[in-house]
Structure formats: structure tokens, C-alpha cells
Short mmCIF file of C-alpha atoms in Angstrom, two decimals:
data_model
loop_
_atom_site.label_atom_id
_atom_site.label_comp_id
_atom_site.label_asym_id
_atom_site.label_seq_id
_atom_site.Cartn_x
_atom_site.Cartn_y
_atom_site.Cartn_z
CA MET A 1 27.24 -11.75 -42.37
CA LYS A 2 24.05 -14.01 -42.37
CA GLU A 3 23.85 -16.84 -44.65
CA ARG A 4 21.55 -16.82 -47.54
CA LEU A 5 18.36 -18.85 -46.90
CA VAL A 6 16.75 -20.40 -50.42
CA ILE A 7 13.54 -19.80 -51.01
CA PHE A 8 11.90 -22.47 -53.13
CA ASP A 9 7.99 -22.06 -54.06
CA THR A 10 6.03 -25.16 -55.16
CA THR A 11 2.71 -23.29 -55.17
CA LEU A 12 2.46 -24.06 -59.29
CA ARG A 13 3.61 -28.06 -58.94
CA ASP A 14 2.42 -29.50 -55.40
CA GLY A 15 0.14 -26.38 -54.15
CA GLU A 16 -1.94 -27.34 -57.41
CA GLN A 17 -2.69 -30.53 -56.45
CA SER A 18 -4.86 -29.28 -53.93
CA PRO A 19 -8.52 -31.01 -55.16
CA GLY A 20 -9.68 -28.08 -57.75
CA ALA A 21 -6.97 -26.43 -57.44
CA ALA A 22 -5.38 -26.87 -61.00
CA MET A 23 -4.71 -23.81 -63.23
CA THR A 24 -4.68 -23.09 -66.57
CA LYS A 25 -1.42 -21.92 -68.52
CA ASP A 26 -2.05 -18.19 -67.95
CA GLU A 27 -3.22 -18.44 -64.37
CA LYS A 28 0.38 -20.36 -63.43
CA LEU A 29 1.96 -17.49 -65.61
CA ARG A 30 0.32 -14.43 -63.77
CA ILE A 31 1.35 -16.43 -60.52
CA ALA A 32 5.13 -17.24 -61.71
CA ARG A 33 5.40 -13.23 -62.39
CA GLN A 34 4.29 -12.40 -58.78
CA LEU A 35 6.70 -15.09 -57.40
CA GLU A 36 9.60 -13.20 -59.64
CA ARG A 37 8.45 -10.09 -58.45
CA MET A 38 8.65 -11.14 -55.05
CA ARG A 39 12.31 -12.51 -55.64
CA VAL A 40 11.66 -15.87 -54.88
CA ASP A 41 14.95 -17.71 -55.67
CA VAL A 42 13.31 -20.86 -57.41
CA ILE A 43 9.90 -21.53 -58.97
CA GLU A 44 9.06 -25.02 -59.26
CA ALA A 45 6.72 -24.72 -62.26
CA GLY A 46 5.22 -28.03 -62.58
CA PHE A 47 5.84 -31.61 -63.38
CA ALA A 48 6.60 -31.87 -66.92
CA ALA A 49 5.85 -35.74 -67.70
CA ALA A 50 2.55 -35.30 -66.06
CA SER A 51 0.62 -33.94 -69.04
CA PRO A 52 1.52 -32.04 -72.23
CA GLY A 53 -0.35 -29.30 -70.70
CA ASP A 54 2.03 -28.96 -67.87
CA ALA A 55 4.98 -29.43 -69.91
CA GLU A 56 3.93 -26.47 -71.93
CA ALA A 57 3.34 -24.25 -68.67
CA ILE A 58 6.80 -25.03 -67.43
CA ARG A 59 8.05 -24.06 -70.89
CA THR A 60 5.97 -20.75 -71.41
CA ILE A 61 7.21 -19.84 -67.79
CA ALA A 62 10.55 -20.83 -68.37
CA GLU A 63 10.63 -18.30 -71.54
CA THR A 64 9.13 -15.71 -69.48
CA ILE A 65 11.09 -15.70 -66.00
CA LYS A 66 14.70 -14.02 -65.75
CA GLU A 67 15.43 -13.49 -62.29
CA SER A 68 14.25 -16.75 -60.89
CA THR A 69 15.43 -20.35 -61.42
CA VAL A 70 12.66 -22.52 -63.32
CA CYS A 71 12.21 -25.98 -62.16
CA SER A 72 10.62 -28.76 -63.32
CA LEU A 73 10.27 -32.14 -61.02
CA ALA A 74 10.87 -35.37 -62.25
CA ARG A 75 10.76 -38.92 -60.88
CA ALA A 76 14.10 -40.93 -61.41
CA ASN A 77 13.52 -42.65 -64.96
CA GLU A 78 14.66 -41.36 -68.23
CA ARG A 79 11.43 -40.35 -69.58
CA ASP A 80 10.37 -37.72 -66.83
CA VAL A 81 14.01 -36.27 -66.52
CA ARG A 82 14.13 -35.91 -70.38
CA ALA A 83 10.54 -33.96 -70.18
CA ALA A 84 11.96 -31.92 -67.47
CA GLY A 85 15.05 -31.35 -69.18
CA GLU A 86 13.52 -30.16 -72.49
CA ALA A 87 10.66 -27.80 -70.86
CA ILE A 88 13.31 -26.10 -68.75
CA ARG A 89 15.54 -25.37 -72.02
CA PRO A 90 14.47 -21.83 -72.73
CA ALA A 91 14.82 -20.94 -69.13
CA ALA A 92 17.51 -18.52 -68.20
CA ARG A 93 18.46 -20.29 -64.93
CA GLY A 94 16.80 -23.97 -64.74
CA ARG A 95 17.02 -26.60 -62.46
CA ILE A 96 15.81 -30.33 -62.44
CA HIS A 97 14.11 -32.05 -59.41
CA THR A 98 14.39 -35.66 -59.38
CA PHE A 99 13.14 -37.77 -56.66
CA ILE A 100 12.78 -41.30 -55.93
CA ALA A 101 11.20 -43.32 -52.60
CA THR A 102 13.52 -44.24 -49.67
CA SER A 103 11.31 -45.47 -46.80
CA PRO A 104 11.05 -49.39 -46.83
CA ILE A 105 6.95 -49.06 -47.10
CA HIS A 106 7.61 -47.18 -50.36
CA MET A 107 10.14 -49.24 -51.65
CA GLU A 108 8.80 -52.49 -51.39
CA LYS A 109 4.66 -51.74 -51.70
CA LYS A 110 5.12 -48.69 -54.10
CA LEU A 111 8.28 -49.22 -56.21
CA ARG A 112 8.81 -53.05 -55.76
CA MET A 113 12.44 -52.34 -55.69
CA GLN A 114 15.44 -53.52 -53.50
CA PRO A 115 17.51 -51.03 -52.43
CA ASP A 116 20.37 -51.08 -54.61
CA GLN A 117 18.03 -50.57 -57.65
CA VAL A 118 16.75 -47.73 -55.76
CA VAL A 119 20.09 -46.22 -55.59
CA ASP A 120 21.29 -47.25 -59.16
CA ALA A 121 17.86 -45.31 -60.23
CA ALA A 122 18.85 -42.15 -58.44
CA VAL A 123 22.49 -41.90 -59.53
CA ALA A 124 21.49 -42.54 -63.08
CA ALA A 125 18.51 -39.89 -62.89
CA VAL A 126 21.09 -37.31 -61.61
CA LYS A 127 23.63 -37.99 -64.43
CA LEU A 128 20.90 -37.41 -66.68
CA ALA A 129 19.59 -34.49 -65.39
CA ARG A 130 23.23 -32.87 -65.37
CA GLN A 131 23.23 -33.43 -69.12
CA PHE A 132 20.48 -30.64 -69.47
CA THR A 133 21.60 -28.34 -66.55
CA ASP A 134 23.84 -27.87 -63.85
CA ASP A 135 21.61 -27.15 -61.33
CA VAL A 136 19.99 -30.40 -60.25
CA GLU A 137 18.36 -31.42 -57.03
CA PHE A 138 17.43 -34.49 -55.67
CA SER A 139 15.07 -35.66 -53.36
CA ALA A 140 14.18 -38.57 -51.12
CA GLU A 141 10.65 -39.10 -50.88
CA ASP A 142 9.29 -40.38 -47.59
CA ALA A 143 12.76 -39.39 -45.93
CA VAL A 144 10.71 -38.89 -42.82
CA ARG A 145 10.40 -42.94 -42.53
CA SER A 146 13.35 -43.86 -44.37
CA ASP A 147 16.48 -45.58 -42.42
CA MET A 148 19.23 -43.44 -41.69
CA ASP A 149 22.30 -45.61 -43.12
CA PHE A 150 20.33 -46.00 -46.14
CA LEU A 151 19.69 -42.08 -46.53
CA VAL A 152 23.40 -41.61 -45.93
CA ARG A 153 24.24 -44.22 -48.52
CA ILE A 154 21.91 -42.50 -51.37
CA PHE A 155 22.70 -38.86 -50.68
CA ASP A 156 26.38 -39.96 -50.74
CA ALA A 157 26.11 -41.62 -53.95
CA VAL A 158 23.91 -38.62 -55.46
CA ILE A 159 26.00 -36.04 -54.42
CA LYS A 160 29.10 -37.93 -56.17
CA ALA A 161 26.70 -38.29 -59.32
CA GLY A 162 26.49 -34.17 -59.41
CA ALA A 163 23.57 -33.43 -57.20
CA LYS A 164 23.64 -29.53 -56.20
CA THR A 165 20.81 -29.57 -53.68
CA ILE A 166 19.67 -32.24 -51.52
CA ASN A 167 16.34 -32.44 -50.39
CA VAL A 168 14.99 -34.16 -47.13
CA PRO A 169 11.07 -34.41 -47.49
CA ASP A 170 8.67 -34.99 -44.81
CA THR A 171 6.53 -36.25 -47.21
CA VAL A 172 3.19 -37.52 -45.15
CA GLY A 173 4.03 -34.31 -42.59
CA TYR A 174 4.90 -37.07 -39.78
CA SER A 175 7.79 -35.43 -38.13
CA ILE A 176 7.84 -33.21 -35.06
CA PRO A 177 10.19 -30.12 -35.05
CA GLU A 178 12.99 -31.81 -32.49
CA LEU A 179 12.97 -35.15 -34.35
CA TRP A 180 13.08 -33.27 -37.58
CA GLY A 181 15.79 -30.56 -36.46
CA GLU A 182 17.84 -33.98 -34.86
CA ARG A 183 17.43 -35.49 -38.60
CA PHE A 184 19.14 -33.11 -40.38
CA ARG A 185 22.07 -32.58 -37.70
CA THR A 186 22.81 -36.04 -38.01
CA LEU A 187 22.67 -35.91 -42.23
CA LEU A 188 24.88 -32.78 -42.05
CA ALA A 189 27.32 -34.73 -39.87
CA ARG A 190 27.34 -38.10 -41.51
CA VAL A 191 26.90 -37.41 -45.84
CA PRO A 192 30.09 -37.10 -47.22
CA ASP A 193 30.93 -33.94 -48.74
CA ALA A 194 27.75 -32.58 -47.33
CA ASP A 195 29.42 -29.54 -46.81
CA LYS A 196 29.41 -28.97 -50.97
CA VAL A 197 25.79 -29.14 -51.52
CA VAL A 198 22.50 -27.16 -49.91
CA TRP A 199 20.18 -28.76 -47.75
CA SER A 200 16.49 -28.54 -48.23
CA THR A 201 13.66 -29.16 -46.09
CA HIS A 202 10.17 -29.93 -47.87
CA CYS A 203 7.22 -30.18 -44.88
CA HIS A 204 3.46 -31.05 -45.27
CA ASN A 205 1.31 -30.06 -42.84
CA ASP A 206 -0.82 -33.02 -41.67
CA LEU A 207 -0.31 -32.38 -38.05
CA GLY A 208 0.02 -28.52 -38.35
CA MET A 209 3.88 -28.42 -37.76
CA ALA A 210 5.20 -27.86 -41.52
CA VAL A 211 6.61 -24.15 -40.72
CA ALA A 212 7.52 -25.51 -37.29
CA ASN A 213 9.69 -28.54 -38.76
CA SER A 214 11.40 -26.34 -41.48
CA LEU A 215 12.40 -23.77 -39.36
CA ALA A 216 13.54 -26.62 -37.14
CA ALA A 217 15.40 -27.61 -39.97
CA VAL A 218 17.22 -24.11 -40.80
CA ALA A 219 18.08 -24.03 -37.32
CA ALA A 220 19.97 -27.50 -37.75
CA GLY A 221 21.56 -26.36 -40.98
CA ALA A 222 19.18 -26.70 -43.71
CA ARG A 223 19.60 -23.59 -46.39
CA GLN A 224 16.65 -24.04 -48.47
CA VAL A 225 13.20 -24.24 -47.62
CA GLU A 226 10.47 -25.71 -49.72
CA CYS A 227 7.36 -23.80 -49.35
CA THR A 228 3.92 -22.33 -51.22
CA ILE A 229 1.84 -19.53 -51.00
CA ASN A 230 -0.91 -19.89 -48.50
CA GLY A 231 0.33 -23.20 -47.13
CA LEU A 232 -1.60 -24.60 -50.37
CA GLY A 233 -1.14 -28.10 -51.17
CA GLU A 234 -2.99 -31.27 -51.11
CA ARG A 235 -4.01 -32.93 -47.89
CA ALA A 236 -3.27 -30.34 -44.84
CA GLY A 237 -1.06 -28.63 -47.28
CA ASN A 238 2.44 -27.52 -47.14
CA ALA A 239 4.65 -25.31 -45.20
CA SER A 240 3.61 -21.44 -45.52
CA LEU A 241 6.33 -19.18 -47.75
CA GLU A 242 4.76 -16.13 -45.82
CA GLU A 243 5.26 -17.76 -41.94
CA VAL A 244 8.79 -18.78 -43.04
CA VAL A 245 9.91 -15.66 -44.23
CA MET A 246 8.61 -13.55 -41.90
CA ALA A 247 9.90 -16.20 -39.08
CA VAL A 248 13.76 -15.65 -40.38
CA ARG A 249 13.25 -11.96 -40.90
CA THR A 250 11.56 -11.51 -37.09
CA ARG A 251 13.94 -13.54 -35.43
CA PRO A 252 17.47 -12.99 -36.59
CA ASP A 253 19.04 -14.04 -33.33
CA VAL A 254 17.63 -17.49 -33.30
CA PHE A 255 18.25 -18.43 -37.30
CA GLY A 256 20.96 -16.08 -38.34
CA VAL A 257 19.98 -16.52 -42.17
CA GLU A 258 18.18 -13.86 -44.17
CA THR A 259 16.12 -14.54 -47.71
CA GLY A 260 16.09 -12.12 -50.74
CA ILE A 261 12.34 -12.24 -50.58
CA ASP A 262 10.76 -8.87 -51.25
CA THR A 263 8.38 -9.08 -48.38
CA THR A 264 6.16 -6.09 -49.55
CA GLN A 265 5.07 -8.43 -51.94
CA ILE A 266 3.71 -11.23 -49.97
CA VAL A 267 -0.20 -9.96 -49.58
CA ALA A 268 -0.47 -9.60 -53.29
CA ALA A 269 0.84 -12.90 -53.87
CA SER A 270 -1.59 -14.29 -51.33
CA LYS A 271 -4.65 -12.73 -52.73
CA LEU A 272 -3.76 -13.82 -56.60
CA VAL A 273 -3.30 -17.15 -55.58
CA SER A 274 -6.31 -17.55 -53.50
CA THR A 275 -8.11 -15.95 -56.56
CA ILE A 276 -6.94 -18.02 -59.33
CA THR A 277 -7.43 -21.19 -57.11
CA GLY A 278 -10.54 -20.46 -55.34
CA TYR A 279 -8.78 -21.40 -52.19
CA PRO A 280 -10.05 -18.56 -49.70
CA VAL A 281 -7.72 -17.39 -46.90
CA GLN A 282 -9.20 -17.74 -43.14
CA PRO A 283 -9.22 -14.34 -41.47
CA ASN A 284 -6.83 -15.88 -38.25
CA LYS A 285 -4.00 -17.21 -40.61
CA ALA A 286 -0.74 -15.89 -39.74
CA ILE A 287 0.51 -13.01 -41.93
CA VAL A 288 -1.76 -12.77 -44.87
CA GLY A 289 -5.16 -13.23 -42.75
CA ALA A 290 -7.77 -10.18 -42.91
CA ASN A 291 -7.31 -10.31 -38.90
CA ALA A 292 -3.51 -10.87 -38.83
CA PHE A 293 -2.66 -7.26 -37.91
CA ALA A 294 -6.13 -6.31 -36.18
CA HIS A 295 -6.60 -5.76 -32.63
CA GLU A 296 -10.07 -6.31 -31.02
CA SER A 297 -9.07 -5.81 -27.19
CA GLY A 298 -9.25 -2.18 -25.29
CA ILE A 299 -6.05 -3.28 -23.80
CA HIS A 300 -4.28 -4.26 -26.97
CA GLN A 301 -5.60 -1.14 -28.82
CA ASP A 302 -4.58 1.17 -26.19
CA GLY A 303 -0.79 -0.34 -26.41
CA VAL A 304 -0.40 -0.14 -29.98
CA LEU A 305 -2.19 3.37 -30.05
CA LYS A 306 0.86 4.36 -27.35
CA HIS A 307 3.69 2.60 -28.88
CA ARG A 308 2.72 -0.05 -31.68
CA GLU A 309 5.54 -2.66 -30.75
CA THR A 310 3.69 -3.51 -27.62
CA TYR A 311 1.39 -6.11 -29.28
CA GLU A 312 2.63 -5.84 -32.82
CA ILE A 313 5.75 -7.90 -33.55
CA MET A 314 5.90 -6.88 -37.39
CA ARG A 315 4.54 -4.02 -39.39
CA PRO A 316 1.37 -4.71 -41.47
CA GLU A 317 3.00 -2.77 -44.27
CA ASP A 318 6.16 -4.82 -44.48
CA VAL A 319 4.33 -7.80 -45.69
CA GLY A 320 1.97 -5.65 -47.99
CA TRP A 321 -1.14 -4.46 -46.41
CA THR A 322 -1.84 -1.56 -47.97
CA THR A 323 -5.00 0.24 -48.85
CA ASN A 324 -4.19 -0.62 -52.06
CA ARG A 325 -6.82 1.83 -53.93
CA LEU A 326 -7.11 2.30 -57.53
CA THR A 327 -7.90 5.97 -57.80
CA LEU A 328 -9.10 5.69 -61.17
CA GLY A 329 -12.97 6.37 -62.59
CA LYS A 330 -14.88 6.78 -65.52
CA LEU A 331 -12.96 9.39 -67.08
CA SER A 332 -9.83 7.54 -66.59
CA GLY A 333 -7.45 6.50 -69.79
CA ARG A 334 -6.69 3.23 -70.81
CA ASN A 335 -3.02 3.93 -70.30
CA ALA A 336 -3.52 4.35 -66.59
CA PHE A 337 -5.61 1.52 -66.50
CA ARG A 338 -3.01 -0.77 -68.42
CA ALA A 339 -0.07 0.82 -66.25
CA ARG A 340 -1.99 -0.29 -62.68
CA LEU A 341 -2.61 -3.58 -64.39
CA GLY A 342 1.25 -4.10 -65.10
CA GLU A 343 1.88 -3.05 -61.44
CA LEU A 344 -0.33 -5.95 -60.34
CA GLY A 345 1.57 -8.32 -62.62
CA ILE A 346 -1.28 -8.78 -65.05
CA VAL A 347 0.14 -8.50 -68.72
CA ILE A 348 -2.36 -7.33 -71.46
CA GLU A 349 -1.62 -9.20 -74.64
CA SER A 350 -3.68 -7.24 -77.07
CA GLU A 351 -5.37 -3.95 -77.83
CA GLU A 352 -8.83 -6.17 -78.04
CA GLN A 353 -8.08 -7.42 -74.65
CA LEU A 354 -7.27 -4.14 -73.20
CA ASN A 355 -10.80 -2.50 -74.76
CA HIS A 356 -12.56 -5.34 -73.17
CA ALA A 357 -11.31 -4.90 -69.95
CA PHE A 358 -11.55 -1.66 -69.89
CA ALA A 359 -15.18 -1.44 -70.79
CA ARG A 360 -15.79 -4.09 -68.05
CA PHE A 361 -13.97 -1.86 -65.46
CA LYS A 362 -15.99 1.41 -66.54
CA GLU A 363 -19.14 -1.11 -65.91
CA LEU A 364 -17.62 -1.98 -62.68
CA ALA A 365 -17.04 1.79 -61.85
CA ASP A 366 -20.80 2.45 -62.24
CA LYS A 367 -21.51 -0.06 -59.75
CA LYS A 368 -18.79 0.95 -56.76
CA SER A 369 -17.48 3.94 -55.52
CA GLU A 370 -13.99 2.61 -54.75
CA ILE A 371 -11.90 0.26 -57.04
CA PHE A 372 -9.27 -1.70 -55.40
CA ASP A 373 -6.51 -4.00 -56.33
CA GLU A 374 -8.46 -7.46 -55.50
CA ASP A 375 -11.35 -6.08 -57.72
CA LEU A 376 -8.89 -5.54 -60.71
CA GLN A 377 -7.74 -9.32 -60.17
CA ALA A 378 -10.77 -10.84 -60.00
CA LEU A 379 -11.89 -8.99 -63.04
CA MET A 380 -8.72 -10.34 -65.06
CA SER A 381 -9.19 -13.89 -63.65
CA ASP A 382 -12.86 -13.84 -65.39
CA GLU A 383 -10.99 -12.04 -68.78
CA ALA A 384 -8.58 -14.74 -68.58
CA VAL A 385 -11.32 -16.93 -70.13
CA THR A 386 -10.90 -16.52 -73.87
CA PRO A 387 -13.45 -17.01 -76.40
CA GLU A 388 -12.08 -20.17 -77.90
CA VAL A 389 -12.35 -21.65 -74.75
CA GLU A 390 -15.23 -20.44 -73.55
CA HIS A 391 -17.93 -23.48 -74.50
CA TYR A 392 -20.51 -21.98 -72.13
CA LYS A 393 -21.09 -18.15 -71.73
CA LEU A 394 -23.84 -16.24 -69.43
CA VAL A 395 -25.57 -13.83 -71.57
CA SER A 396 -28.34 -12.35 -69.20
CA SER A 397 -30.06 -13.27 -66.41
CA ARG A 398 -33.47 -12.54 -64.54
CA PHE A 399 -33.92 -13.92 -60.82
CA HIS A 400 -36.96 -13.78 -58.50
CA SER A 401 -37.27 -14.51 -54.98
CA GLU A 402 -39.99 -13.32 -52.69
CA THR A 403 -41.12 -14.36 -48.99
CA GLY A 404 -43.69 -17.19 -49.47
CA GLU A 405 -43.06 -18.15 -53.14
CA THR A 406 -40.68 -20.39 -54.64
CA PRO A 407 -37.51 -18.80 -56.12
CA ASN A 408 -37.01 -18.86 -59.78
CA ALA A 409 -34.24 -18.14 -62.34
CA THR A 410 -34.29 -17.44 -66.02
CA LEU A 411 -30.95 -17.22 -67.88
CA THR A 412 -29.70 -16.89 -71.32
CA LEU A 413 -26.73 -18.77 -72.16
CA THR A 414 -24.76 -19.70 -75.42
CA ILE A 415 -23.46 -23.18 -75.73
CA GLY A 416 -20.85 -23.89 -78.45
CA GLY A 417 -22.18 -20.53 -79.82
CA ASP A 418 -25.53 -21.40 -79.95
CA GLU A 419 -27.95 -19.25 -77.52
CA ILE A 420 -30.45 -21.10 -75.41
CA LYS A 421 -32.79 -19.82 -73.01
CA THR A 422 -33.48 -21.77 -69.43
CA GLU A 423 -35.44 -21.51 -66.58
CA ALA A 424 -35.78 -23.40 -63.36
CA SER A 425 -36.89 -23.12 -59.89
CA GLY A 426 -34.91 -23.79 -56.55
CA SER A 427 -35.15 -23.70 -52.52
CA GLY A 428 -33.19 -20.40 -53.42
CA PRO A 429 -31.98 -17.79 -56.30
CA VAL A 430 -28.50 -19.36 -56.57
CA ASP A 431 -30.37 -23.32 -56.35
CA ALA A 432 -32.57 -22.07 -59.03
CA ALA A 433 -29.85 -20.44 -61.14
CA PHE A 434 -27.70 -23.72 -60.92
CA ARG A 435 -30.96 -26.14 -61.81
CA ALA A 436 -31.53 -23.82 -64.92
CA ILE A 437 -27.80 -23.89 -66.21
CA GLU A 438 -27.99 -27.74 -65.43
CA SER A 439 -30.99 -28.45 -67.51
CA VAL A 440 -29.36 -27.26 -70.34
CA ALA A 441 -25.78 -28.53 -69.90
CA LYS A 442 -26.67 -32.06 -68.62
CA SER A 443 -23.01 -31.97 -67.32
CA GLY A 444 -23.50 -34.91 -64.63
CA ALA A 445 -21.29 -33.05 -62.09
CA GLU A 446 -21.66 -33.14 -58.63
CA LEU A 447 -21.23 -29.78 -56.54
CA GLN A 448 -18.72 -30.71 -53.89
CA LEU A 449 -18.65 -26.65 -52.54
CA TYR A 450 -20.46 -23.65 -52.83
CA SER A 451 -18.33 -20.55 -50.87
CA VAL A 452 -18.84 -16.78 -51.04
CA ASN A 453 -16.25 -14.19 -49.78
CA ALA A 454 -16.44 -10.29 -49.68
CA ILE A 455 -13.48 -9.25 -52.10
CA THR A 456 -13.24 -6.12 -50.37
CA THR A 457 -15.21 -3.77 -47.50
CA GLY A 458 -18.58 -2.14 -47.85
CA THR A 459 -21.86 -3.02 -48.88
CA ASP A 460 -21.19 -2.14 -52.84
CA ALA A 461 -18.38 -5.02 -52.61
CA GLN A 462 -18.23 -7.62 -55.22
CA GLY A 463 -18.90 -10.94 -54.00
CA GLU A 464 -16.57 -13.86 -55.38
CA VAL A 465 -17.76 -17.11 -55.28
CA THR A 466 -16.07 -20.37 -55.42
CA VAL A 467 -17.85 -23.66 -57.06
CA ARG A 468 -16.13 -27.03 -57.06
CA LEU A 469 -17.46 -29.71 -59.25
CA SER A 470 -16.29 -32.91 -60.03
CA ARG A 471 -17.11 -35.56 -62.67
CA ALA A 472 -15.40 -38.87 -63.80
CA GLY A 473 -12.70 -38.47 -60.90
CA ARG A 474 -11.90 -34.80 -62.11
CA VAL A 475 -12.34 -32.12 -59.67
CA VAL A 476 -12.52 -28.21 -60.79
CA ASN A 477 -12.92 -25.04 -58.96
CA GLY A 478 -14.92 -22.42 -61.18
CA GLN A 479 -14.85 -18.45 -59.56
CA GLY A 480 -17.20 -15.69 -60.59
CA ALA A 481 -17.17 -11.87 -59.02
CA ASP A 482 -19.69 -9.50 -59.45
CA THR A 483 -21.62 -6.78 -56.92
CA ASP A 484 -24.69 -9.17 -57.28
CA ILE A 485 -23.99 -12.60 -55.67
CA ILE A 486 -26.55 -14.51 -57.55
CA VAL A 487 -24.89 -13.42 -60.70
CA ALA A 488 -21.39 -14.10 -59.50
CA SER A 489 -22.73 -17.25 -58.31
CA ALA A 490 -23.81 -18.30 -62.01
CA LYS A 491 -20.84 -17.04 -63.45
CA ALA A 492 -18.65 -19.67 -61.16
CA TYR A 493 -20.85 -22.26 -61.92
CA ILE A 494 -20.15 -21.75 -65.70
CA ASN A 495 -16.49 -20.93 -65.12
CA ALA A 496 -16.28 -24.60 -63.39
CA LEU A 497 -18.43 -25.92 -66.31
CA ASN A 498 -15.97 -24.74 -68.84
CA LYS A 499 -12.88 -26.33 -67.19
CA LEU A 500 -14.74 -29.53 -67.07
CA HIS A 501 -15.41 -29.62 -70.83
CA GLY A 502 -11.81 -29.71 -71.18
CA VAL A 503 -10.76 -26.23 -72.27
CA ALA A 504 -8.62 -25.92 -69.10
CA LYS A 505 -5.88 -27.84 -68.35
CA LEU A 506 -7.21 -30.21 -65.34
CA ASN A 507 -5.06 -31.61 -62.18
CA PRO A 508 -3.41 -34.71 -63.20
CA GLN A 509 -3.45 -37.06 -60.37
CA ILE A 510 0.62 -37.67 -60.05
CA GLU A 511 2.61 -38.72 -56.90
CA THR A 512 4.33 -35.91 -54.86
CA LEU A 513 7.28 -35.59 -52.56
#
């Protein structure tokens, strides 16, 4: 029998630390539900000590998720561990993931602690965490640059203290597969009672080798991989969950392990995370990119038509690439609409929300001949902005753009409940719209990114716009979708302003593994 490889997803914690990728509690819950549907073993829901909002989001996920283990990160100190313990308390299965830096440069320059003090802090954190749960994971931050003898010492100590999972992170993406695999083999050989714990790998992608390093660790004996959907994460990101999972599934002859992942949910998870965070997936991204199963070359096309396996090592349907067409229209009922949302992991909290969402669906059906699941994801992302947090709202818009004339935008907004009409000119209609909004919002924010992507195919496709704004060190992404790309742009800018206004959870600047 093949050994089980535990999939530990940290999209909601490490992934959220991508600039502008902060998520609201409701958005985190939607992703957590999709991860549970995909049968992810462990969901790292956040860093409870980072903020009250993060702790509340973890607690809500812990109350909701029943099949996956819900985990909170905690530094190796009493305050963090207690915050994590309280946040995961409602979970059917809860885990505390505590960590401390172990490399000479981190201990000296950041922690300003001696090695003995680091070991003592790690042991104390693990023992305290065991008071909340039997499932305790310990990580040696910057293990890639840590002394091997010291790693053996601290891992031995925390295993004796009760840690069940030992994580070895390549925090800075410094390693290469051959060396990373050798590091695991050495640790498994030298650490006492190494066979009594699960060994985990957590790799960053600074040199583009996070997945390769993770797989090298698996080949060397690691039985948990920490990863994120779409490889999301700060700097160059983390190991990509979909690539790790499909690699071990496609090459059982090499790895000899299996996961419990329902791979048909991979594409849906990828699209959901992309929609919520505003981070688009590049077309040539492995597994989930739009071109991942496309064949342009005539030779390749001929081979695939004759026998699929000539050029495809995986079936697109195995990872969730389907038409995903929603056969609903103007005459479809609310129950069918609600049922399809449920299949997508979108929970309707009230009849009022259902009625409003259904009305917007009907409006969209008037504009588009076909509605896809991606359209519904975008529509419901807009619905997630509830009235009590919608300080800025677009009421109506009119745009004028003509060759030889200066483009103009006239908008009607509500700001704090007061209706205001505003007008501005710009180098194009989108620029004019943004100038009109800023003339009354006066946010002082800097526009860092403007990105447009088609949600589905066809000339009637909705355009999805991402706007990234920064102000006073805070960075947020705003999203908007509409069949009119200029309207979508205005929606995205307003969505970002609402987040900057403080009505949605902002990304805390916290240290990471």
C-alpha cells in the first residue's frame, strides 16, 4: 500500500501575505469550504495573534469546517499560542502550528537570542500548545540556513515535548532539490524518534524551485507538503498545491505516495482564489492555466486526436476542466439558482441576499447568452460587500469617448449614504472614471496596479478588473466585473476604496515561515 501524503494548505495564511491579497472573513470562509470540498487535510486558516479580525476568521472557519483540520500559526511565545488555542477551540479537529527561527542570522539579528534560549522557547511553546490540542506542529524558521547539529537538537527537544509534526521550511527559497532532499535524509537519520512524527516541507519559490524542492523532500521521506492554491504567497510565492498533488498522482512510480485530494475540484479552487485575491493565473501555468491542455502544433493536435496520451500525461477533466455551463435563464427559479451556488460552495445567508443576487443574475442573463460558473463567482464576490461595509457605492455612470475629443466620465456615487454626482476628464474613459471618483473620495491612495481579464470566452464575456491601491503602508486589491469594462473598472476602484476605508480586513504585516 502507498503511504499517505498530507496536504497542508496555507493559502489563507501565507498566501494572504501577498501584497493586496488580504481577504475578508466571508471570503476566507468561501475558500475554506472549497478546500474542504477538495478534501485538503489541513487548512491553515490564519495567524490568530496578528489581529482580532484574523482570530475571528479562524474561529468562524473552525466552527464551520468539519472534515479538514483547522490550524492557526503562532510564534513560540505564550501570547501567540494562547490566541491560536482560543481561535481553534470550536474545531472538530484543530492544530496549533508554532515556530521560531533557528538560523544563526535570524537568532542573532532578529531574535537577539542565544541558541539555548531558542530551544527553551520552542519547548515551552509546544508544551503550552498541547494544553489546547494534541495536534501540535513545530517549524524551524529558516531551516535551510540553519546548522544541522542545532536542527537535530531542537527537533529532538520539541518531539519530546509533544510535537506531532516537524516542519522544515525553506523560508527564503534558497535551496535546490538535491540539497533539500539530502537535508531531509540527514534529519530523518539523526533525529531521535524521527519515525514517531510526520515530517513536513514548506518551500518558497524565490528561485523557482518550490515545487521541485517539495517533491525532493517527499522522495526523501517527508509526508506532509505545505503549499497554496496557484502558488500564492509573498515574494515569488509558495509551492503550488495543484502541481505537487498532480506530480505525485502522475508519477506513482517515483514517489510511491498518494493524497486524499479530490483533484476534480482543483480548477474550481484555482478560479475562486484568483477571483477573490485579484491575482490572475497566467495562461501557461501548469495544471490550472488556460493553455495547460491546449495544443497549437499541428503535429501535437494530430497525435492527440489519434491517441490522447501521445501528448497528454493527465486528463483535463481529472483536474476539473469542464465546460461549467450554467443552464439557467430568465425563467429559471430561485431554487435552481441557490442549488448551483451551493455546488460552488457559495452559501446564501438570507432570503434578502438570495433575492438580490437572483435579480443581478437575471440582469446578467439579459446581457449574456450563456452564464458560466466563473460569472457566478464574480457576481457573488460583489454580493459579499454588504451594505453596512459599503461606504462608497456606484449608483450610475455615463462615459463619453470619441476620436479627437477628451474622454469624459460622469458618475453618481453614494458616500456614507449621501448621493453625490461627479464628473472628470482623462486620457481615456477609465482614467476619467478614476479621476471622477477621486475628486469626491479624496482618498490620497496611489494606484499600483490596473489589470483586466476576461472571465469567460466570447465577445459578451464579463471583464474582471483588478485595481491595487496603497495608502499609508496598506495595500489592497479591489475587484469589479461587468460586461462593460469601464463600469467594471469603476466598480473595482470603489471596491478597493471600501477596503482602504477600513471596512474590510487588511493584510497584517507579520513574519512568516
